[in-house]
Tab-separated table of C-alpha atoms in Angstrom:
chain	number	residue	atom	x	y	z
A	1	UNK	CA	-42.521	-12.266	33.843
A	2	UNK	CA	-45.916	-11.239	32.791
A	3	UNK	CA	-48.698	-9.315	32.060
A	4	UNK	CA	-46.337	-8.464	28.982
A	5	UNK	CA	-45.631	-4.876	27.848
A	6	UNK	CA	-44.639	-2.323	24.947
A	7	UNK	CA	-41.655	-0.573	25.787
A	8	UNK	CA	-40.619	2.430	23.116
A	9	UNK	CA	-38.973	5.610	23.079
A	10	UNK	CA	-41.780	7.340	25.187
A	11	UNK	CA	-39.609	6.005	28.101
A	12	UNK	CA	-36.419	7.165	29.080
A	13	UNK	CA	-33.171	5.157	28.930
A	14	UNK	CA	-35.178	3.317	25.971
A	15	UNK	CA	-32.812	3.596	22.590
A	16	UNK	CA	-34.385	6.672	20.420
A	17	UNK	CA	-33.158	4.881	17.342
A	18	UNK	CA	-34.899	1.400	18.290
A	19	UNK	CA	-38.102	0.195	17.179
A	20	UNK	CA	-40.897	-0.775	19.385
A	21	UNK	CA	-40.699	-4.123	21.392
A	22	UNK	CA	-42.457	-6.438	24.112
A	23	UNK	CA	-41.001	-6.677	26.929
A	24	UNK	CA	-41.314	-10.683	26.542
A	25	UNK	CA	-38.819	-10.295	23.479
A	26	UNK	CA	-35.973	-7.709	24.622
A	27	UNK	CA	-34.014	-10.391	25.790
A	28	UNK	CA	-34.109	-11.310	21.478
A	29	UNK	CA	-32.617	-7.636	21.247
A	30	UNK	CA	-28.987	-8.606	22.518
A	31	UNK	CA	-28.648	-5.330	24.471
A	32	UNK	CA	-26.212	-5.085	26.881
A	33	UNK	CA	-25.755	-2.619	30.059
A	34	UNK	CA	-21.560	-2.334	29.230
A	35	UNK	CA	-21.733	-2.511	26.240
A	36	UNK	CA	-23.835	0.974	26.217
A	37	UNK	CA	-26.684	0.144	23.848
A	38	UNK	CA	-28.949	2.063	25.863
A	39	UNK	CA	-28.639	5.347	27.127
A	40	UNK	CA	-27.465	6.881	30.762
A	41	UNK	CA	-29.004	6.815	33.216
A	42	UNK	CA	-30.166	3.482	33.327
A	43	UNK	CA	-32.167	1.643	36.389
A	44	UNK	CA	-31.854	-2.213	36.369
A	45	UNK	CA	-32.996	-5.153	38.661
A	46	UNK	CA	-30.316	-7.677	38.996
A	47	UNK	CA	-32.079	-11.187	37.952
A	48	UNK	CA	-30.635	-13.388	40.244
A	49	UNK	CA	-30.966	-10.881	43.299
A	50	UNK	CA	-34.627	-10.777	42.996
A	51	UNK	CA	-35.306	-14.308	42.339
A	52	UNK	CA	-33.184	-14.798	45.592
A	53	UNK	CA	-35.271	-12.336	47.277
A	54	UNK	CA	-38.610	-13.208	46.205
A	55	UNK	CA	-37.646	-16.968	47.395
A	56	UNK	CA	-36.222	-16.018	50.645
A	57	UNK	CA	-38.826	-13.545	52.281
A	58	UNK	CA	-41.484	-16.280	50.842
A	59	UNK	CA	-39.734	-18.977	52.348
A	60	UNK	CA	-39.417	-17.035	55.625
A	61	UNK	CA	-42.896	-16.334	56.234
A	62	UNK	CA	-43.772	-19.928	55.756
A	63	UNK	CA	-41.332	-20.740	58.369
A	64	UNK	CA	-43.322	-19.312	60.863
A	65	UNK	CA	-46.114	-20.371	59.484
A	66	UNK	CA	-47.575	-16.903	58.710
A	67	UNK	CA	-49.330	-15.415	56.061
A	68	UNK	CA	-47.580	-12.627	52.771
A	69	UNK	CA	-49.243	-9.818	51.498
A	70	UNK	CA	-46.365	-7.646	50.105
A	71	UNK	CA	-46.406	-4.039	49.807
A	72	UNK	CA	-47.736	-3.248	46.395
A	73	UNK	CA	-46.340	0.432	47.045
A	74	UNK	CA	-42.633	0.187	46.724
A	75	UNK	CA	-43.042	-0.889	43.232
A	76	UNK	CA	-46.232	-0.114	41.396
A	77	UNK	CA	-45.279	-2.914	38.707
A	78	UNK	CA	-47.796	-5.594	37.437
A	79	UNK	CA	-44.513	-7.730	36.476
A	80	UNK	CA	-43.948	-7.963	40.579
A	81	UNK	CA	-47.019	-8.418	41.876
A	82	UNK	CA	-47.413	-11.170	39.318
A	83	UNK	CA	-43.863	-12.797	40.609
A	84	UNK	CA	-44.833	-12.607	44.399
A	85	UNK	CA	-48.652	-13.987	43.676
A	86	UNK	CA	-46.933	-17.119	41.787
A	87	UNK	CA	-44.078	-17.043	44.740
A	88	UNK	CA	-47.333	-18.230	46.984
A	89	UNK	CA	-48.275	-14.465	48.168
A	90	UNK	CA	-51.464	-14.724	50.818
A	91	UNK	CA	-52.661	-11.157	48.658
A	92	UNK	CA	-51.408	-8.198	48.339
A	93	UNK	CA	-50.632	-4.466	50.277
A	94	UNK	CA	-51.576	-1.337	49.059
A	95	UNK	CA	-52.016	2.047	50.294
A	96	UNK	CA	-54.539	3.469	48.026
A	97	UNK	CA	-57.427	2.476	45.797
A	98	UNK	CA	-55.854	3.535	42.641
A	99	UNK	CA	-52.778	1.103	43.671
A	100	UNK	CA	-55.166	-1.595	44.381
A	101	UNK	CA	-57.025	-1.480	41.057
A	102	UNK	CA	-53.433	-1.998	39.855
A	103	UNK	CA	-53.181	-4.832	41.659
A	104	UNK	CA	-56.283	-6.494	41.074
A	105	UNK	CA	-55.665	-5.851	37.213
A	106	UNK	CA	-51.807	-8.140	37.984
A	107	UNK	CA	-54.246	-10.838	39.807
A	108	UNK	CA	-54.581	-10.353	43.285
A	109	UNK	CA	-57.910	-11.321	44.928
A	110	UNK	CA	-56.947	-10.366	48.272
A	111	UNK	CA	-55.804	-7.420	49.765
A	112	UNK	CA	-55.052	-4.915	52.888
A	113	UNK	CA	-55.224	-0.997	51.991
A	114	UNK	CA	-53.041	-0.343	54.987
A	115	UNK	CA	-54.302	2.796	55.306
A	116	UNK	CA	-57.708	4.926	56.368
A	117	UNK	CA	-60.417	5.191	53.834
A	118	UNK	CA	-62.717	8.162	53.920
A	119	UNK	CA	-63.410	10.168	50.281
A	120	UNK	CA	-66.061	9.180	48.913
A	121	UNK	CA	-65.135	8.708	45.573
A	122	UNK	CA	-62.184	6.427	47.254
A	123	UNK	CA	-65.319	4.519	49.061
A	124	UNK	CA	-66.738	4.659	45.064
A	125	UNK	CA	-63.639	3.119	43.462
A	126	UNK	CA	-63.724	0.506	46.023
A	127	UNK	CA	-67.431	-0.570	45.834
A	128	UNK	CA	-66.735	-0.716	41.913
A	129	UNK	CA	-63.444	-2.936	42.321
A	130	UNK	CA	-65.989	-5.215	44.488
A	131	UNK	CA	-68.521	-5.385	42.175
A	132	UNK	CA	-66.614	-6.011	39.651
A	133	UNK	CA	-64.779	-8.612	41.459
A	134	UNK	CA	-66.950	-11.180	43.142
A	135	UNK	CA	-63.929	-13.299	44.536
A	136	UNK	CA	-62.092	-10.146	45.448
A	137	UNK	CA	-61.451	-9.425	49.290
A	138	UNK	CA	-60.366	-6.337	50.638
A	139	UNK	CA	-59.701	-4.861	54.113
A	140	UNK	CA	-58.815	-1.138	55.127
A	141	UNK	CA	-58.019	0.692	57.837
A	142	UNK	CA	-59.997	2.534	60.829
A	143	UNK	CA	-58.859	4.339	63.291
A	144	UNK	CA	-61.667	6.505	64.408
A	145	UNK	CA	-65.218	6.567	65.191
A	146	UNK	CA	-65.118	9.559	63.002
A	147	UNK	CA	-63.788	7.807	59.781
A	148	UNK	CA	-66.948	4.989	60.494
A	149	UNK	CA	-69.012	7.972	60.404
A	150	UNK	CA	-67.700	9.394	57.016
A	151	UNK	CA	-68.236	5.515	55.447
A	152	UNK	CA	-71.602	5.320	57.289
A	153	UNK	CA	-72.491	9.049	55.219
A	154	UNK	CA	-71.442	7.616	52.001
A	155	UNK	CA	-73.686	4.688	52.382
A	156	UNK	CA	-76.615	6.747	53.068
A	157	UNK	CA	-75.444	8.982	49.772
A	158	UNK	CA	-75.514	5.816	48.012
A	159	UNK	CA	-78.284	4.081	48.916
A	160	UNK	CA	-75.478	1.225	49.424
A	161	UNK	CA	-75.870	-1.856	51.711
A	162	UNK	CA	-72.242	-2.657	51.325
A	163	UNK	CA	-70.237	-3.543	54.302
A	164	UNK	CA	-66.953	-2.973	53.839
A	165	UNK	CA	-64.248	-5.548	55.443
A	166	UNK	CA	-61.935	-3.036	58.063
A	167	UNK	CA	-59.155	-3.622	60.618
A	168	UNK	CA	-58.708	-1.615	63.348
A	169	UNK	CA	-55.243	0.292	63.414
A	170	UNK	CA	-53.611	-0.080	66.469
A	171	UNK	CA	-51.078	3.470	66.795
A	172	UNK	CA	-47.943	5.112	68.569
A	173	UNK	CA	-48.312	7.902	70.043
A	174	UNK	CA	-46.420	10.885	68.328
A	175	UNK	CA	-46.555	9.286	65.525
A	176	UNK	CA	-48.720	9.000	62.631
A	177	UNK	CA	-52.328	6.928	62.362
A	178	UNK	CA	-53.819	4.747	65.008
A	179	UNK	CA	-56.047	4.801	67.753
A	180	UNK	CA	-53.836	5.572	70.430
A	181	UNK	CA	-55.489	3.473	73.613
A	182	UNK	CA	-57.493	0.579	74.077
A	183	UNK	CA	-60.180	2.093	75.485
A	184	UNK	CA	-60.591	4.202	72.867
A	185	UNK	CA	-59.865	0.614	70.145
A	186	UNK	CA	-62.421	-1.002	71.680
A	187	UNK	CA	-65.051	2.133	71.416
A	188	UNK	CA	-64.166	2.108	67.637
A	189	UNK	CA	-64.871	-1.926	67.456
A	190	UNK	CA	-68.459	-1.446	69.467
A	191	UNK	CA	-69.425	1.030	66.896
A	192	UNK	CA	-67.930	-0.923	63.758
A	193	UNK	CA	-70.160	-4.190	65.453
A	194	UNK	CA	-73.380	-2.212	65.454
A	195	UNK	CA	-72.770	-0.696	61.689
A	196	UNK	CA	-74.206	-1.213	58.738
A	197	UNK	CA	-71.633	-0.355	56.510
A	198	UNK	CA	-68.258	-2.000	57.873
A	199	UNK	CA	-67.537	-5.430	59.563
A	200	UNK	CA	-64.345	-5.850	61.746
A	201	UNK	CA	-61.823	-8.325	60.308
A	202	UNK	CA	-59.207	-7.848	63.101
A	203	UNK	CA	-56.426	-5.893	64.195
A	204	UNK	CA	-53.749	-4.151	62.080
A	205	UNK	CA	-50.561	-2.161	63.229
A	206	UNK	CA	-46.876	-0.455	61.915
A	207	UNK	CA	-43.785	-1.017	64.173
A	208	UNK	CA	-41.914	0.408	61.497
A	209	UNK	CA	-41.331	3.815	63.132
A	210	UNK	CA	-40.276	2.445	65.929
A	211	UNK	CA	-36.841	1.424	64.602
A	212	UNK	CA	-33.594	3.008	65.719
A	213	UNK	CA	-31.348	0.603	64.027
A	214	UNK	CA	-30.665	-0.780	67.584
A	215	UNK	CA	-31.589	-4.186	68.974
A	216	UNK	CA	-31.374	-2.623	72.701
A	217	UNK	CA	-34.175	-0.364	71.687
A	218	UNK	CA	-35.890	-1.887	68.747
A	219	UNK	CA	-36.547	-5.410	70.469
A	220	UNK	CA	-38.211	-3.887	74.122
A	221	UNK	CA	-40.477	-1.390	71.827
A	222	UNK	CA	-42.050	-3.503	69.661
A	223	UNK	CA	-42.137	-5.912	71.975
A	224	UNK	CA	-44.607	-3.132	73.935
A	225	UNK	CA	-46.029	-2.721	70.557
A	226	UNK	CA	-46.778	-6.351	70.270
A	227	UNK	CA	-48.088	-6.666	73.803
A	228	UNK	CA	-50.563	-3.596	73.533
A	229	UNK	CA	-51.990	-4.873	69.925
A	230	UNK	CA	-52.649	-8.777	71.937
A	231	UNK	CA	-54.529	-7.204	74.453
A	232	UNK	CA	-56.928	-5.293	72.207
A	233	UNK	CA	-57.319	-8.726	70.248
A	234	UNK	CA	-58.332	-10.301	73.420
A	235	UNK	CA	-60.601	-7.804	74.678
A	236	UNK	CA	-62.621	-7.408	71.075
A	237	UNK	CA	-62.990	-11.226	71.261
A	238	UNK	CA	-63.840	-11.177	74.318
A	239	UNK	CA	-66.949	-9.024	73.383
A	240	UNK	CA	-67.495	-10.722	70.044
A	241	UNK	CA	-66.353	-8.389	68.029
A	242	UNK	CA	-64.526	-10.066	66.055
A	243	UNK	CA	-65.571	-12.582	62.947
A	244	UNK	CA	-65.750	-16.449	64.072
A	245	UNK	CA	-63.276	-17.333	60.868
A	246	UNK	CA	-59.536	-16.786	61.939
A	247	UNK	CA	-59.536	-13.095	62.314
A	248	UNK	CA	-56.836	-10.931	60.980
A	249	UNK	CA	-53.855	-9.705	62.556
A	250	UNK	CA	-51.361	-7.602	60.591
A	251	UNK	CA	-47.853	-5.718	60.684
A	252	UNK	CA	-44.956	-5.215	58.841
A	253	UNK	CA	-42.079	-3.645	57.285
A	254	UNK	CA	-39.111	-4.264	55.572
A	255	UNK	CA	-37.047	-2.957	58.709
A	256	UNK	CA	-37.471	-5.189	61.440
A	257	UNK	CA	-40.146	-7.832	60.445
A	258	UNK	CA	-38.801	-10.129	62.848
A	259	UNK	CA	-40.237	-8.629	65.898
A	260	UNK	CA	-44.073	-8.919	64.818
A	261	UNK	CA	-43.511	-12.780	64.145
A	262	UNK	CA	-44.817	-13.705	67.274
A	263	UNK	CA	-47.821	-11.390	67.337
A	264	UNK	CA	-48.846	-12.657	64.044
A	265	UNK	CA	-48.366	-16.414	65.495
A	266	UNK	CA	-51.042	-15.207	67.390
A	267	UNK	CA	-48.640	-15.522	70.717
A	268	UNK	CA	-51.019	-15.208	73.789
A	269	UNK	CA	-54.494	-15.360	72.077
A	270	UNK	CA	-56.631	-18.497	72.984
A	271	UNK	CA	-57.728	-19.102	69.470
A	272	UNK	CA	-56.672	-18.848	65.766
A	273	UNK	CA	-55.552	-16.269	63.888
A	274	UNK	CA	-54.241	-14.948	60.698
A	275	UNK	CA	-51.014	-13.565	60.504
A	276	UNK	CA	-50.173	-10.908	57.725
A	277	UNK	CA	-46.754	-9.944	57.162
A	278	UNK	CA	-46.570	-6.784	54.892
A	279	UNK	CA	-42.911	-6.310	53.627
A	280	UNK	CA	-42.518	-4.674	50.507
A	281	UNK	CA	-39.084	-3.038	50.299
A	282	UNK	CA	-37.458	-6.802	50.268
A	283	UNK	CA	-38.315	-7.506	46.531
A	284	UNK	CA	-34.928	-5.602	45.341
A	285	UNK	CA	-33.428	-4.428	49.051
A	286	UNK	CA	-30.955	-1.739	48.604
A	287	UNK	CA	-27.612	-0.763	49.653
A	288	UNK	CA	-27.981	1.458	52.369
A	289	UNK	CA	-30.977	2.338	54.869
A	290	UNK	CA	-32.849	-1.618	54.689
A	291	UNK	CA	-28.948	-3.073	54.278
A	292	UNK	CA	-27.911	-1.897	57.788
A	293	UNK	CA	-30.856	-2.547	59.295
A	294	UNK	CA	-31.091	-6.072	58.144
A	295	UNK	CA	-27.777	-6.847	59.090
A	296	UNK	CA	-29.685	-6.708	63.081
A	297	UNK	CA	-32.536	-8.822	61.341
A	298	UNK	CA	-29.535	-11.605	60.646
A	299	UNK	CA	-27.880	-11.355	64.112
A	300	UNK	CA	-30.953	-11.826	65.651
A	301	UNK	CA	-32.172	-14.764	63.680
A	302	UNK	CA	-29.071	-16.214	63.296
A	303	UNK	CA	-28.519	-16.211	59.664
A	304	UNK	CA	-25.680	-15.212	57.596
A	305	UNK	CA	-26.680	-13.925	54.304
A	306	UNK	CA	-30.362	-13.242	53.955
A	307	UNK	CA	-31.721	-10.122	51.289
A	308	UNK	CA	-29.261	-9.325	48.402
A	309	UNK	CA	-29.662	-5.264	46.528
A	310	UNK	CA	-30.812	-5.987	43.327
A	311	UNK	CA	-31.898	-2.443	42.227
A	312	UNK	CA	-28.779	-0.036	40.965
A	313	UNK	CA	-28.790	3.344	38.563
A	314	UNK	CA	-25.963	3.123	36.165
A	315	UNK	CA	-24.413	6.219	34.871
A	316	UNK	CA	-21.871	7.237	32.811
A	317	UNK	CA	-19.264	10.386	33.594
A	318	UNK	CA	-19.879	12.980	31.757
A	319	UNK	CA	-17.198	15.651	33.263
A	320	UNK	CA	-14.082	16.011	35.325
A	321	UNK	CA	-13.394	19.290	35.196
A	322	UNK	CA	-11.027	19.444	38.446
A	323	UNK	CA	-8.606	16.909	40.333
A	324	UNK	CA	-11.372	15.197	42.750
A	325	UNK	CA	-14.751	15.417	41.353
A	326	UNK	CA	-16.189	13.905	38.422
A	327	UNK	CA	-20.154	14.647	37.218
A	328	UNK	CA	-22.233	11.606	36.434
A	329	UNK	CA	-25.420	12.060	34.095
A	330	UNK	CA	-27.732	10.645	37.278
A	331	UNK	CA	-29.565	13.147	39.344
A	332	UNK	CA	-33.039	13.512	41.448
A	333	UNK	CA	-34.821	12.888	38.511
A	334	UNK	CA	-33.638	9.374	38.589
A	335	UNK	CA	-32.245	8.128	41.799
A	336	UNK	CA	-33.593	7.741	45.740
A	337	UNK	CA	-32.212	10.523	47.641
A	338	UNK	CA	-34.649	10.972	50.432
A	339	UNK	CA	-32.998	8.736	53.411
A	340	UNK	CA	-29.351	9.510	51.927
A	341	UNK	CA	-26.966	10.072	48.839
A	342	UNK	CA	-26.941	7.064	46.836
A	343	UNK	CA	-23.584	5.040	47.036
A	344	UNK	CA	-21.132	3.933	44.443
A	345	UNK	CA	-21.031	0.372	43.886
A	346	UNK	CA	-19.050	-0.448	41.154
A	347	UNK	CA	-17.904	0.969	37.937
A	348	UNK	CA	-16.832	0.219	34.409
A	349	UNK	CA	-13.981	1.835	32.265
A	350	UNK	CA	-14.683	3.030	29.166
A	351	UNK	CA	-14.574	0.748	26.131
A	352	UNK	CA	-15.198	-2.561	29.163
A	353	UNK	CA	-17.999	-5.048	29.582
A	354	UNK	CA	-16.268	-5.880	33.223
A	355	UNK	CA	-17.880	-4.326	36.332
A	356	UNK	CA	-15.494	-3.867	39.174
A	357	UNK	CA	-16.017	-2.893	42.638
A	358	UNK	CA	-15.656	0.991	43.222
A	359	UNK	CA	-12.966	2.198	45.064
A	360	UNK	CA	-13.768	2.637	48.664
A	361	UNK	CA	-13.119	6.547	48.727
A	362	UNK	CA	-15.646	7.181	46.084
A	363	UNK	CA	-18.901	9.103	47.316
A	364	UNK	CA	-21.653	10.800	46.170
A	365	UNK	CA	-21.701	14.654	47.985
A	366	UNK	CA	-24.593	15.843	46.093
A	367	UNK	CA	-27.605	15.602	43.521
A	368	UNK	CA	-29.075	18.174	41.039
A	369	UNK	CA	-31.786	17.458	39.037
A	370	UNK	CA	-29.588	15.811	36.480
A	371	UNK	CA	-26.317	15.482	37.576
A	372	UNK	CA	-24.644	13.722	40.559
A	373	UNK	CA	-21.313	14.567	42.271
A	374	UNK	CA	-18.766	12.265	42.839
A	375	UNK	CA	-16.042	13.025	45.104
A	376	UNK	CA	-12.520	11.023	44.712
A	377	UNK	CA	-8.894	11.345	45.825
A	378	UNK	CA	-6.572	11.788	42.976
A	379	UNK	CA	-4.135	10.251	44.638
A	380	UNK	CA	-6.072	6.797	44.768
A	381	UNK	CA	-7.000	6.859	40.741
A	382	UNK	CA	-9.705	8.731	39.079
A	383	UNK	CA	-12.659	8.230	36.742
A	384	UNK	CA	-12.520	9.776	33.467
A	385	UNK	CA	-14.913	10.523	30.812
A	386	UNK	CA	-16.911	7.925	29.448
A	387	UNK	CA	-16.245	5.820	32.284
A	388	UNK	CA	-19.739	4.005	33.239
A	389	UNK	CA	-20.570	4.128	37.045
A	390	UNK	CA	-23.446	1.825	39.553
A	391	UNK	CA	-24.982	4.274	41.716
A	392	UNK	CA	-26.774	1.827	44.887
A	393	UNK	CA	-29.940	3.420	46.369
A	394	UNK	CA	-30.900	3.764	50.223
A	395	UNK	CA	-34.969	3.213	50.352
A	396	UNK	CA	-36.063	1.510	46.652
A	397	UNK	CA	-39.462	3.385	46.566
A	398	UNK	CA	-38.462	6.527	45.447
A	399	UNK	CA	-36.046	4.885	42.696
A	400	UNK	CA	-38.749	2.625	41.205
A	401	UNK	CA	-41.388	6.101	41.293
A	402	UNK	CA	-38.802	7.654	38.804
A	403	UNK	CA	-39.058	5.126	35.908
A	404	UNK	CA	-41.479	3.807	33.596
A	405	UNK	CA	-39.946	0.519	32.839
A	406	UNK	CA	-36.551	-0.565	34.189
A	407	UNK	CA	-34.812	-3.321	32.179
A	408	UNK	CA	-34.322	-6.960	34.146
A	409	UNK	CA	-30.484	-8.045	33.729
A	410	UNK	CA	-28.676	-11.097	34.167
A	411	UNK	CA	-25.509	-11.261	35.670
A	412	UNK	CA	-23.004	-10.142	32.551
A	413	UNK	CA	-25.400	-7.319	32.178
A	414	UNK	CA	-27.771	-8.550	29.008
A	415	UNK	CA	-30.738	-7.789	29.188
A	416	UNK	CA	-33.326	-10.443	29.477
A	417	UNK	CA	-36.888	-8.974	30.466
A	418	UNK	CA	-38.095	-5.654	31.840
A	419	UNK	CA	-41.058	-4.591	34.392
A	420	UNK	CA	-43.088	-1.313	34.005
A	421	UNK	CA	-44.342	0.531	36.567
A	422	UNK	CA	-47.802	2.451	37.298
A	423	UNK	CA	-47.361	5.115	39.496
């Protein structure tokens, strides 16, 4: 994978004792995971598990014959973004200007800050990425008359004549941004129309909060979702405020991506337009949280096997000091723990390059900052010290936000590349 990379002793899990090296020659190294030539904790990205994914969620969208702009956000890593721009990405997804330089840096000459845009020096960084850029394209988010005021201020303060490409965010109420009713979406698009410092590029919106992890719910609520975010297209259009060129329309999770296909198809609307899927949590999966949820995503597409977890934290135990618990050296410092206690996957005895699944009683109860508790029944066999353990993750974006570079692995555990990331 490129843009290539140093990778030293600066980072953690990195050997202290090792010299210096490129990520584009570790694979020359001959480390290996089981062999424990790097230290504990360790994150790693399955090889095979992302190629898989990065295939499949490409392949989907082209299925239905919609557009991919993958959420830059759950990663942070050039390495990626460089993987899903060759995979045939549309652009990218960010939330933030200082993500999207990172992105443009990795390649990406389109993209969709799916989020509002109001400090100036954001507005600055922007206008510099643009001018920098001439083939660059990038659209944010409005969803107030007030935000178009506070870009409309900075123009002024700048003398600037830039109009900056927007979509309109399309909310739920009770939760977080988007204009809540269409009257008040198509007030917003009037006063984007008769700006000089934004043009509309479409419509934008975020069923993920929606989900419940039920089809009986999920499906009739984004459907509504869906429906409300048509009718907004149709009534802009309908007072040309929209561009003539296919006009954007945008959603998208990891969760339940399904559900917008047909609003990004453009189901309903009289003329074209283009569809923006914005999944980002797909490129590794994980084993909880997105796992359960797109288990529905299969049932209700009809497909067996679809995203496979590529992302794990291996670490080793480093106490048992009663009958049913053993300590691992992994703790908040290096693991997701905000949707729910990472899982045990599989684990290694001491002394073996084989990875076997865990036992099925084995949990995680807790997390310090550097430890993590496993709880076991005696009964069933125990770890012991020295015994190497894969921790799975629920929600990959707070994993990847605790690394600096996390070695790529093949599927006996040697190393073969490595991504950074820029957080």
């Amino acid at each position: 994978m490129q843009p290539d990379f140093l990778i030293d002793a600066r980072s953690k899990s990195y050997p202290l004792a090792a010299a210096p090296t490129q990520a584009s020659a570790l694979a020359a190294r001959g480390w290996n995971v089981l062999r424990d030539d790097l230290p504990y904790p360790l994150a790693v990205i399955r090889q095979s598990a992302l190629a898989h994914n990065a295939r499949w969620m490409q392949d989907y969208a082209a299925r239905r014959q919609i557009q991919f702009a993958p959420h830059g956000k759950t990663t942070m890593s050039p390495q990626l973004f460089d993987l899903q721009l060759k995979g045939g990405a549309w652009g990218l997804t960010f939330a933030t200007i200082f993500q999207l330089a990172v992105g443009v840096e990795a390649g990406a000459r389109r993209a969709i800050i799916a989020n509002q845009v109001v400090a100036p020096a954001d507005l600055d960084g922007l206008d510099a990425l643009l001018s920098q850029h001439a083939d660059l394209r990038v659209w944010f988010l409005v969803d107030s008359i007030s935000q178009l005021r506070c870009i409309e201020d900075w123009s002024r303060a700048r003398n600037s004549v830039r109009r900056f490409d927007v979509l309109i965010e399309v909310g739920i109420p009770g939760q977080r941004t988007g204009v809540r009713s269409q009257e008040d979406a198509l007030a917003l698009a009037q006063a984007i129309h008769a700006s000089g410092s934004a043009q509309l590029g479409g419509i934008e919106c975020y069923e993920g909060g929606l989900t419940q992890c039920d089809s009986a719910h999920d499906i009739p609520a984004v459907a509504e979702l869906v429906r409300r975010v048509v009718e907004i297209a149709k009534a802009c259009d309908a007072q040309g405020l929209l561009p003539e060129e296919a006009p954007i329309l945008s959603a998208g999770g990891s969760a339940i991506f399904d559900l917008v296909v047909p609003l990004l198809q453009g189901a309903g609307l009289s003329r074209a337009f283009t569809g923006v899927l914005r999944s980002g949590c797909y490129i590794t999966h994980d084993h909880g949280n997105y796992r359960r949820l797109l288990k529905l995503v299969e049932q209700r597409e009809g497909v067996d096997a679809s995203l496979q977890a590529a992302l794990e934290v291996w670490a080793m135990v480093q106490s048992v000091p009663e009958p049913g618990l053993a300590l691992l050296t992994c703790g908040r410092r290096d693991i997701s723990y905000d949707l729910e206690m990472p899982s045990v996957q599989r684990y290694a005895p001491r002394g073996s390059q084989a990875a076997q699944p865990a036992p099925a009683g084995w949990t995680i109860s807790a997390l310090n900052d550097q430890h993590a508790y496993l709880r076991f029944d005696p009964a069933q066999g125990a770890p012991a010290v020295g015994d190497r353990i894969a921790l799975g993750i629920s929600h990959p974006c707070t994993t990847f936000d605790k690394w600096r570079w996390i070695p790529v692995v093949d599927d006996a555990w040697n190393l073969v590349d490595a991504i950074e990331t820029r957080f």
